[in-house]
Amino acid sequence: MDQQYLLIIIPLLAGYVLDLALGDPRWLPHPIRLFGNLISWGTKTLNQGDNRFLKGMILSILLCTICWLFFAGTQYWLLRIQTPFFYYLFTSIFVFFALANKSLLQEGREVFDTLNNQGLDAGRKRLSWIVGRETQNLSENQIRTAVFETLSENLSDGVIAPLFYFAIGGLPAMMTYKMINTLDSMIGYKKEEYFWFGKFAARLDDVANFIPARITALLMVVVAFSRRGLTYIFRYGHQHASPNSGYPEAALAGIMYCRFGGPNTYHGQLVVKPYIGEQARDIAHSELRKVVYINHAVTFLSILLIVSTYIIYAITT
């Protein structure tokens, strides 16, 4: 097989295996923390005075450009000095950093276990680590529902979207997507402080996730063999406030035959979201296993599709 295809396939498989084995150890330095520090510095410097939309747009474009140039330049240099081992090592490590499936599932499992073993107050507190909504008044079922919503949404932007961009643009595209997603998570809010400054970052994230969110939803119903999930994608996917988050949420609501959305409190304000799904039922602790299976199966299928496509292309060209 031509080496150019191995340059994609080997780091992809190695990064995937590393994520399965290690997840995201809290002690390990992570590039997303560096991204966050750069965004925080830029925000403190620029998010003041007039022309905040323009300043936010410049910051977003500048950070994304620097990110792409760094990873493209480093890979090019490693290949130019003819050190394929270090190329594979560098790329594999950052593929591992870009994937978040094991850590995502671990966070969801810890909320479920805390709620089950330590009670409602502890479950509310543990959930607050991973969601933006206020959790102090949530019921047990609302906590479990929030975990399912988070797992479905983050399967898209934490796993499938990075894989999608790696497939079409290699590591530079994958890490640039991670910068876009981090920008959105830090400044892409509608509250007054960030409304104009983060508006470009939020729209850029919407564009970047448009295709991956819909791919995620379709893969979810494929691995679950759920006709109802497919129906829900078309019936409810567009009803979310986000142009993208509703699609994987709708798929999971159909697969699990439950209901997401509805009113929740964010930063002291009640936000009424449309319901996604029809069955307002209690979710059992044991049902997390099925959602974990779906996330793992969708990730594995995505890896398989990417690798198979490159192998077939290499053989036929």
Short mmCIF file of C-alpha atoms in Angstrom, two decimals:
data_model
loop_
_atom_site.label_atom_id
_atom_site.label_comp_id
_atom_site.label_asym_id
_atom_site.label_seq_id
_atom_site.Cartn_x
_atom_site.Cartn_y
_atom_site.Cartn_z
CA MET A 1 0.00 0.00 0.00
CA ASP A 2 1.23 3.52 -0.84
CA GLN A 3 2.80 5.28 2.14
CA GLN A 4 0.53 8.31 1.75
CA TYR A 5 -2.43 6.18 2.82
CA LEU A 6 -0.51 4.69 5.74
CA LEU A 7 0.18 8.24 6.91
CA ILE A 8 -3.56 8.49 7.59
CA ILE A 9 -4.50 4.93 8.55
CA ILE A 10 -1.77 4.11 11.09
CA PRO A 11 -2.14 7.26 13.25
CA LEU A 12 -5.92 6.96 13.12
CA LEU A 13 -5.88 3.38 14.42
CA ALA A 14 -3.16 4.13 16.98
CA GLY A 15 -5.00 7.19 18.31
CA TYR A 16 -8.25 5.25 18.53
CA VAL A 17 -6.61 2.43 20.49
CA LEU A 18 -4.94 4.94 22.82
CA ASP A 19 -8.30 6.59 23.51
CA LEU A 20 -9.88 3.21 24.26
CA ALA A 21 -7.04 2.37 26.63
CA LEU A 22 -6.41 5.68 28.38
CA GLY A 23 -9.33 8.04 27.87
CA ASP A 24 -8.38 11.51 29.11
CA PRO A 25 -6.28 11.20 32.30
CA ARG A 26 -6.62 14.42 34.29
CA TRP A 27 -2.87 14.42 35.06
CA LEU A 28 -1.91 14.41 31.37
CA PRO A 29 -1.20 17.82 29.74
CA HIS A 30 -3.82 18.34 27.04
CA PRO A 31 -3.62 20.63 23.98
CA ILE A 32 -7.23 21.72 24.50
CA ARG A 33 -6.12 23.38 27.75
CA LEU A 34 -3.57 25.35 25.72
CA PHE A 35 -6.31 26.28 23.25
CA GLY A 36 -8.42 27.45 26.20
CA ASN A 37 -5.58 29.56 27.60
CA LEU A 38 -5.06 31.25 24.22
CA ILE A 39 -8.79 31.95 23.91
CA SER A 40 -8.93 33.33 27.47
CA TRP A 41 -5.98 35.64 26.77
CA GLY A 42 -7.54 36.86 23.54
CA THR A 43 -10.90 37.38 25.21
CA LYS A 44 -9.45 39.43 28.07
CA THR A 45 -7.52 41.53 25.57
CA LEU A 46 -10.19 42.10 22.92
CA ASN A 47 -13.64 41.67 24.45
CA GLN A 48 -14.10 45.31 25.40
CA GLY A 49 -15.08 48.58 23.81
CA ASP A 50 -16.58 48.86 20.33
CA ASN A 51 -16.52 46.50 17.33
CA ARG A 52 -16.67 43.36 19.47
CA PHE A 53 -18.05 41.21 16.65
CA LEU A 54 -15.10 42.16 14.42
CA LYS A 55 -12.62 41.55 17.25
CA GLY A 56 -14.14 38.14 18.00
CA MET A 57 -14.05 37.23 14.32
CA ILE A 58 -10.38 38.24 14.03
CA LEU A 59 -9.47 36.23 17.13
CA SER A 60 -11.30 33.14 15.86
CA ILE A 61 -9.74 33.29 12.38
CA LEU A 62 -6.28 34.01 13.79
CA LEU A 63 -6.32 31.11 16.27
CA CYS A 64 -7.69 28.67 13.67
CA THR A 65 -5.05 29.75 11.15
CA ILE A 66 -2.22 29.40 13.67
CA CYS A 67 -3.53 25.97 14.67
CA TRP A 68 -3.68 24.71 11.09
CA LEU A 69 -0.25 26.12 10.21
CA PHE A 70 1.38 24.59 13.31
CA PHE A 71 0.13 21.06 12.68
CA ALA A 72 0.57 21.17 8.90
CA GLY A 73 4.06 22.63 9.28
CA THR A 74 5.15 20.16 11.93
CA GLN A 75 3.98 17.17 9.90
CA TYR A 76 5.66 18.54 6.78
CA TRP A 77 8.94 19.05 8.67
CA LEU A 78 8.85 15.55 10.19
CA LEU A 79 8.40 14.03 6.74
CA ARG A 80 11.07 16.25 5.17
CA ILE A 81 13.71 15.13 7.67
CA GLN A 82 12.73 11.54 6.84
CA THR A 83 11.75 10.46 10.33
CA PRO A 84 8.51 8.54 9.75
CA PHE A 85 8.58 7.14 13.28
CA PHE A 86 8.32 10.63 14.78
CA TYR A 87 5.65 11.58 12.22
CA TYR A 88 3.54 8.58 13.25
CA LEU A 89 4.19 9.23 16.94
CA PHE A 90 3.29 12.93 16.73
CA THR A 91 0.15 12.36 14.66
CA SER A 92 -1.05 9.38 16.69
CA ILE A 93 -0.72 11.29 19.97
CA PHE A 94 -2.77 14.21 18.69
CA VAL A 95 -5.43 11.95 17.20
CA PHE A 96 -5.66 10.46 20.69
CA PHE A 97 -5.99 13.95 22.18
CA ALA A 98 -8.69 14.89 19.67
CA LEU A 99 -10.91 11.88 20.41
CA ALA A 100 -12.96 12.00 23.60
CA ASN A 101 -15.19 8.94 23.58
CA LYS A 102 -13.84 7.04 26.57
CA SER A 103 -13.67 10.13 28.77
CA LEU A 104 -17.14 11.15 27.63
CA LEU A 105 -18.60 7.78 28.57
CA GLN A 106 -16.67 7.74 31.83
CA GLU A 107 -18.16 11.10 32.81
CA GLY A 108 -21.67 9.86 32.05
CA ARG A 109 -21.11 6.63 33.95
CA GLU A 110 -19.80 8.53 36.98
CA VAL A 111 -22.95 10.68 37.11
CA PHE A 112 -25.16 7.58 36.96
CA ASP A 113 -23.09 5.77 39.61
CA THR A 114 -22.96 8.79 41.91
CA LEU A 115 -26.71 9.23 41.67
CA ASN A 116 -27.32 5.53 42.28
CA ASN A 117 -24.84 5.10 45.14
CA GLN A 118 -24.71 8.48 46.88
CA GLY A 119 -28.13 9.96 46.31
CA LEU A 120 -29.84 12.86 44.58
CA ASP A 121 -27.78 15.80 45.90
CA ALA A 122 -24.50 14.10 45.00
CA GLY A 123 -25.85 13.22 41.57
CA ARG A 124 -26.88 16.82 40.95
CA LYS A 125 -23.44 18.07 41.92
CA ARG A 126 -21.65 15.51 39.74
CA LEU A 127 -23.84 16.34 36.75
CA SER A 128 -22.96 20.04 37.11
CA TRP A 129 -19.39 19.16 36.07
CA ILE A 130 -20.46 18.24 32.53
CA VAL A 131 -23.55 20.33 31.65
CA GLY A 132 -24.31 24.03 31.37
CA ARG A 133 -27.77 23.91 32.92
CA GLU A 134 -28.38 24.50 36.61
CA THR A 135 -28.73 21.17 38.40
CA GLN A 136 -29.72 21.94 42.00
CA ASN A 137 -33.42 21.33 41.42
CA LEU A 138 -33.30 18.42 38.97
CA SER A 139 -35.02 15.13 39.71
CA GLU A 140 -33.31 11.75 39.35
CA ASN A 141 -34.93 11.23 35.95
CA GLN A 142 -33.96 14.70 34.77
CA ILE A 143 -30.34 13.94 35.71
CA ARG A 144 -30.33 10.71 33.72
CA THR A 145 -32.03 12.46 30.80
CA ALA A 146 -29.39 15.21 30.88
CA VAL A 147 -26.63 12.58 30.74
CA PHE A 148 -28.22 10.93 27.69
CA GLU A 149 -28.57 14.30 25.95
CA THR A 150 -24.93 15.11 26.68
CA LEU A 151 -23.66 11.72 25.49
CA SER A 152 -25.54 11.97 22.20
CA GLU A 153 -24.55 15.56 21.49
CA ASN A 154 -20.90 15.07 22.44
CA LEU A 155 -20.67 11.88 20.42
CA SER A 156 -21.02 14.21 17.47
CA ASP A 157 -18.70 17.08 18.37
CA GLY A 158 -16.29 15.09 20.55
CA VAL A 159 -15.81 12.03 18.34
CA ILE A 160 -17.45 11.91 14.92
CA ALA A 161 -16.71 15.51 13.91
CA PRO A 162 -12.97 15.19 14.67
CA LEU A 163 -12.90 11.88 12.75
CA PHE A 164 -14.75 13.48 9.83
CA TYR A 165 -12.22 16.29 9.55
CA PHE A 166 -9.28 13.90 9.95
CA ALA A 167 -10.69 11.83 7.10
CA ILE A 168 -10.96 14.79 4.72
CA GLY A 169 -8.05 16.96 5.84
CA GLY A 170 -5.74 15.00 8.12
CA LEU A 171 -4.47 16.15 11.49
CA PRO A 172 -4.40 19.90 10.66
CA ALA A 173 -8.12 19.86 9.84
CA MET A 174 -8.90 17.71 12.89
CA MET A 175 -7.12 20.03 15.32
CA THR A 176 -8.48 23.16 13.66
CA TYR A 177 -11.95 21.74 14.23
CA LYS A 178 -11.03 21.23 17.90
CA MET A 179 -10.02 24.89 18.09
CA ILE A 180 -13.37 25.93 16.56
CA ASN A 181 -15.25 23.75 19.03
CA THR A 182 -13.25 25.12 21.98
CA LEU A 183 -13.91 28.69 20.85
CA ASP A 184 -17.63 27.96 20.74
CA SER A 185 -17.63 26.31 24.17
CA MET A 186 -15.84 29.29 25.74
CA ILE A 187 -17.25 32.38 24.02
CA GLY A 188 -20.15 31.19 21.88
CA TYR A 189 -22.79 32.21 24.42
CA LYS A 190 -25.86 34.37 23.94
CA LYS A 191 -25.46 36.15 27.27
CA GLU A 192 -24.55 39.83 27.03
CA GLU A 193 -20.85 39.47 27.87
CA TYR A 194 -20.19 37.30 24.82
CA PHE A 195 -23.17 37.98 22.57
CA TRP A 196 -21.28 39.94 19.92
CA PHE A 197 -17.72 38.87 20.66
CA GLY A 198 -18.52 35.14 20.40
CA LYS A 199 -21.13 35.34 17.65
CA PHE A 200 -18.72 34.52 14.81
CA ALA A 201 -17.24 31.57 16.74
CA ALA A 202 -20.73 30.20 17.42
CA ARG A 203 -21.75 30.43 13.75
CA LEU A 204 -18.44 28.92 12.65
CA ASP A 205 -19.04 25.98 14.98
CA ASP A 206 -22.55 25.57 13.56
CA VAL A 207 -21.13 25.34 10.04
CA ALA A 208 -18.33 22.95 11.08
CA ASN A 209 -20.76 20.58 12.79
CA PHE A 210 -23.52 20.63 10.17
CA ILE A 211 -22.46 17.47 8.31
CA PRO A 212 -20.94 15.54 11.26
CA ALA A 213 -24.08 15.93 13.39
CA ARG A 214 -26.25 14.37 10.72
CA ILE A 215 -23.72 11.60 10.03
CA THR A 216 -23.68 10.85 13.78
CA ALA A 217 -27.46 10.58 13.94
CA LEU A 218 -27.60 8.21 10.97
CA LEU A 219 -24.81 5.99 12.32
CA MET A 220 -26.60 5.81 15.68
CA VAL A 221 -29.77 4.39 14.15
CA VAL A 222 -27.71 2.01 11.99
CA VAL A 223 -25.84 0.43 14.91
CA ALA A 224 -29.07 0.27 16.96
CA PHE A 225 -31.20 -1.04 14.05
CA SER A 226 -33.84 1.52 15.07
CA ARG A 227 -36.53 2.52 12.59
CA ARG A 228 -38.08 4.76 15.22
CA GLY A 229 -34.73 6.52 15.68
CA LEU A 230 -34.66 7.31 11.95
CA THR A 231 -38.21 8.63 12.13
CA TYR A 232 -37.32 10.85 15.07
CA ILE A 233 -34.35 12.34 13.22
CA PHE A 234 -36.67 13.75 10.57
CA ARG A 235 -39.47 14.58 12.98
CA TYR A 236 -37.53 16.24 15.80
CA GLY A 237 -33.95 16.89 14.67
CA HIS A 238 -34.69 20.41 13.46
CA GLN A 239 -36.61 21.45 16.59
CA HIS A 240 -33.55 22.03 18.78
CA ALA A 241 -32.32 25.60 19.29
CA SER A 242 -29.02 24.46 17.81
CA PRO A 243 -29.05 23.64 14.08
CA ASN A 244 -27.04 20.49 14.84
CA SER A 245 -27.47 19.16 18.39
CA GLY A 246 -31.05 18.08 17.81
CA TYR A 247 -30.13 15.38 15.28
CA PRO A 248 -28.11 13.01 17.48
CA GLU A 249 -30.45 13.79 20.40
CA ALA A 250 -33.47 12.91 18.26
CA ALA A 251 -31.80 9.68 17.14
CA LEU A 252 -31.14 8.63 20.74
CA ALA A 253 -34.62 9.65 21.89
CA GLY A 254 -36.04 7.37 19.20
CA ILE A 255 -33.70 4.50 20.00
CA MET A 256 -34.41 4.69 23.75
CA TYR A 257 -38.07 5.70 23.29
CA CYS A 258 -37.76 8.60 25.70
CA ARG A 259 -38.07 12.38 25.62
CA PHE A 260 -35.40 15.11 25.78
CA GLY A 261 -35.58 18.90 25.85
CA GLY A 262 -38.18 20.95 27.67
CA PRO A 263 -37.60 23.76 30.19
CA ASN A 264 -34.25 24.11 31.97
CA THR A 265 -32.47 26.92 33.82
CA TYR A 266 -29.22 28.33 32.44
CA HIS A 267 -27.27 31.04 34.28
CA GLY A 268 -30.34 31.99 36.31
CA GLN A 269 -32.71 32.20 33.35
CA LEU A 270 -35.44 29.73 32.45
CA VAL A 271 -35.02 28.50 28.88
CA VAL A 272 -37.95 26.62 27.36
CA LYS A 273 -36.78 24.23 24.65
CA PRO A 274 -39.05 22.13 22.44
CA TYR A 275 -39.39 18.51 23.46
CA ILE A 276 -37.51 15.94 21.40
CA GLY A 277 -39.41 12.67 21.50
CA GLU A 278 -42.80 11.57 22.76
CA GLN A 279 -42.45 9.17 25.68
CA ALA A 280 -41.97 11.04 28.98
CA ARG A 281 -40.90 7.97 30.94
CA ASP A 282 -38.47 7.22 33.77
CA ILE A 283 -35.04 6.06 32.68
CA ALA A 284 -33.55 3.11 34.57
CA HIS A 285 -29.95 3.01 35.78
CA SER A 286 -29.26 -0.09 33.68
CA GLU A 287 -30.18 1.67 30.42
CA LEU A 288 -26.85 3.47 30.37
CA ARG A 289 -25.30 0.25 29.06
CA LYS A 290 -27.21 0.55 25.79
CA VAL A 291 -26.12 4.16 25.29
CA VAL A 292 -22.50 3.19 25.99
CA TYR A 293 -22.80 0.43 23.37
CA ILE A 294 -24.19 2.91 20.82
CA ASN A 295 -21.32 5.36 21.37
CA HIS A 296 -18.67 2.66 21.08
CA ALA A 297 -20.34 1.08 18.05
CA VAL A 298 -20.71 4.39 16.21
CA THR A 299 -17.05 5.25 16.88
CA PHE A 300 -15.84 1.83 15.72
CA LEU A 301 -18.03 1.96 12.59
CA SER A 302 -16.69 5.42 11.74
CA ILE A 303 -13.10 4.24 12.07
CA LEU A 304 -13.91 1.17 9.96
CA LEU A 305 -15.53 3.27 7.22
CA ILE A 306 -12.59 5.68 7.04
CA VAL A 307 -9.95 2.95 6.96
CA SER A 308 -11.91 0.86 4.44
CA THR A 309 -12.38 3.86 2.16
CA TYR A 310 -8.66 4.61 2.12
CA ILE A 311 -7.74 0.96 1.55
CA ILE A 312 -10.21 0.59 -1.31
CA TYR A 313 -9.01 3.83 -2.86
CA ALA A 314 -5.37 2.70 -2.53
CA ILE A 315 -6.13 -0.63 -4.20
CA THR A 316 -8.15 0.78 -7.07
CA THR A 317 -5.88 3.70 -8.01
#
